[in-house]
Short mmCIF file of C-alpha atoms in Angstrom, two decimals:
data_model
loop_
_atom_site.label_atom_id
_atom_site.label_comp_id
_atom_site.label_asym_id
_atom_site.label_seq_id
_atom_site.Cartn_x
_atom_site.Cartn_y
_atom_site.Cartn_z
CA UNK J 288 0.00 0.00 0.00
CA UNK J 289 2.80 2.42 0.80
CA UNK J 290 5.17 1.42 -1.99
CA UNK J 291 3.02 2.43 -4.96
CA UNK J 292 4.47 5.35 -6.89
CA UNK J 293 4.38 7.05 -10.29
CA UNK J 294 6.05 5.17 -13.16
CA UNK J 295 6.57 2.07 -11.08
CA UNK J 296 7.66 -1.12 -12.84
CA UNK J 297 5.00 -3.54 -14.02
CA UNK J 298 6.47 -6.27 -11.81
CA UNK J 299 5.91 -4.14 -8.71
CA UNK J 300 2.33 -3.42 -9.76
CA UNK J 301 1.72 -7.14 -10.22
CA UNK J 302 3.23 -7.95 -6.82
CA UNK J 303 1.14 -5.27 -5.07
CA UNK J 304 -2.09 -6.41 -6.74
CA UNK J 305 -1.37 -10.07 -5.99
CA UNK J 306 -0.56 -9.35 -2.36
CA UNK J 307 -3.76 -7.31 -2.07
CA UNK J 308 -5.77 -10.27 -3.33
CA UNK J 309 -3.96 -12.72 -1.03
CA UNK J 310 -4.31 -10.61 2.10
CA UNK J 311 -7.93 -9.68 1.35
CA UNK J 312 -8.70 -13.39 0.96
CA UNK J 313 -6.96 -14.21 4.24
CA UNK J 314 -8.89 -11.46 6.04
CA UNK J 315 -12.18 -12.64 4.49
CA UNK J 316 -11.54 -16.23 5.57
CA UNK J 317 -10.66 -15.01 9.07
CA UNK J 318 -13.90 -13.02 9.22
CA UNK J 319 -15.97 -16.00 8.07
CA UNK J 320 -14.28 -18.30 10.60
CA UNK J 321 -15.02 -15.83 13.40
CA UNK J 322 -18.65 -15.53 12.33
CA UNK J 323 -18.99 -19.32 12.27
CA UNK J 324 -17.25 -19.73 15.64
CA UNK J 325 -18.93 -16.88 17.54
CA UNK J 326 -22.19 -16.63 15.67
CA UNK J 327 -23.38 -13.47 13.93
CA UNK J 328 -24.50 -11.69 17.11
CA UNK J 329 -21.36 -12.67 19.01
CA UNK J 330 -19.28 -11.38 16.13
CA UNK J 331 -20.90 -7.95 16.00
CA UNK J 332 -20.81 -7.55 19.78
CA UNK J 333 -17.09 -6.72 19.54
CA UNK J 334 -16.31 -3.31 18.02
CA UNK J 335 -13.01 -4.47 16.54
CA UNK J 336 -14.81 -7.29 14.72
CA UNK J 337 -17.28 -4.81 13.22
CA UNK J 338 -14.39 -2.58 12.14
CA UNK J 339 -12.56 -5.54 10.57
CA UNK J 340 -15.77 -6.69 8.89
CA UNK J 341 -16.36 -3.30 7.28
CA UNK J 342 -12.78 -3.16 6.00
CA UNK J 343 -13.02 -6.72 4.62
CA UNK J 344 -16.35 -6.04 2.90
CA UNK J 345 -14.95 -2.87 1.31
CA UNK J 346 -11.87 -4.80 0.16
CA UNK J 347 -14.04 -7.51 -1.39
CA UNK J 348 -16.18 -4.88 -3.14
CA UNK J 349 -13.03 -3.22 -4.47
CA UNK J 350 -11.70 -6.56 -5.73
CA UNK J 351 -15.07 -7.27 -7.34
CA UNK J 352 -14.94 -3.95 -9.16
CA UNK J 353 -11.42 -4.69 -10.33
CA UNK J 354 -12.36 -8.11 -11.69
CA UNK J 355 -15.55 -6.84 -13.34
CA UNK J 356 -13.61 -4.26 -15.31
CA UNK J 357 -14.75 -1.12 -13.50
CA UNK J 358 -11.15 0.03 -13.27
CA UNK J 359 -11.62 3.19 -15.36
CA UNK J 360 -14.04 4.98 -13.04
CA UNK J 361 -12.31 4.27 -9.76
CA UNK J 362 -14.75 4.69 -6.91
CA UNK J 363 -12.10 5.56 -4.35
CA UNK J 364 -12.56 2.40 -2.29
CA UNK J 365 -8.84 1.76 -2.40
CA UNK J 366 -8.34 4.86 -0.27
CA UNK J 367 -10.36 3.21 2.49
CA UNK J 368 -7.73 0.47 2.68
CA UNK J 369 -5.65 2.87 4.73
CA UNK J 370 -8.03 2.22 7.61
CA UNK J 371 -6.39 -1.21 7.86
CA UNK J 372 -3.56 0.56 9.62
CA UNK J 373 -5.90 1.23 12.53
CA UNK J 374 -5.88 -2.48 13.27
CA UNK J 375 -2.73 -1.81 15.27
CA UNK J 376 -5.06 -0.44 17.95
CA UNK J 377 -5.99 -4.04 18.75
CA UNK J 378 -2.61 -4.32 20.46
CA UNK J 379 -3.77 -1.82 23.08
CA UNK J 380 -5.65 -4.62 24.83
CA UNK J 381 -2.55 -6.76 25.25
CA UNK J 382 0.17 -4.17 25.82
CA UNK J 383 -0.37 -1.95 28.88
CA UNK J 384 2.60 0.29 28.06
CA UNK J 385 1.19 1.02 24.61
CA UNK J 386 -2.20 1.72 26.19
CA UNK J 387 -0.61 4.20 28.61
CA UNK J 388 1.22 6.00 25.79
CA UNK J 389 -1.96 6.17 23.73
CA UNK J 390 -3.91 7.69 26.63
CA UNK J 391 -1.16 10.25 27.25
CA UNK J 392 -1.23 11.21 23.57
CA UNK J 393 -5.00 11.58 23.65
CA UNK J 394 -4.84 13.75 26.78
CA UNK J 395 -2.31 16.09 25.19
CA UNK J 396 -4.32 16.52 21.99
CA UNK J 397 -6.51 19.23 23.55
CA UNK J 398 -3.40 21.26 24.42
CA UNK J 399 -2.05 20.78 20.91
CA UNK J 400 -5.38 21.93 19.46
CA UNK J 401 -5.31 25.11 21.57
CA UNK J 402 -1.72 25.83 20.52
CA UNK J 403 -2.53 25.17 16.86
CA UNK J 404 -5.55 27.49 16.93
CA UNK J 405 -3.43 30.26 18.49
CA UNK J 406 -0.78 29.72 15.83
CA UNK J 407 -3.39 30.03 13.06
CA UNK J 408 -4.75 33.19 14.72
CA UNK J 409 -1.27 34.77 14.86
CA UNK J 410 -0.57 33.84 11.24
CA UNK J 411 -3.87 35.39 10.19
CA UNK J 412 -3.26 38.60 12.18
CA UNK J 413 0.27 39.07 10.83
CA UNK J 414 -0.88 38.32 7.31
CA UNK J 415 -3.63 40.93 7.55
CA UNK J 416 -1.34 43.44 9.24
CA UNK J 417 1.77 43.12 7.09
CA UNK J 418 0.67 41.16 4.01
CA UNK J 419 -1.87 43.71 2.89
CA UNK J 420 0.73 46.52 3.00
CA UNK J 421 3.03 44.60 0.68
CA UNK J 422 0.33 44.26 -1.99
CA UNK J 423 -1.26 47.66 -1.45
CA UNK J 424 0.42 49.22 -4.51
CA UNK J 425 -1.03 46.60 -6.86
CA UNK J 426 -4.61 47.07 -5.63
#
């Protein structure tokens, strides 16, 4: 997902597409096995299972569009594959140190938001104060 680039070799494109098919198939089989083992209601009772299920269904729909020849009008479903990276949050349950770091990051986000809004305010004020004088002759 992160190695695709402009003018990439055809071999790399083939490898990326093949690995997408393989991993999507593995995730779909995993989802089906969980649904069979836990039952449909047991499966959807866990939020991570619902998240995984949505990602798998979107991946299968994207693969279906690719195989049916709807490649020209890309629907943008491949962008949603980036949400697969959020699966790392499953590790929070098993790693208390990671959980602690995540909570500290979340607690500091409000301070970062306040700082960022003040920064934007200062940039706007200085732009209005000094930027308009620089372009005043052309107006």
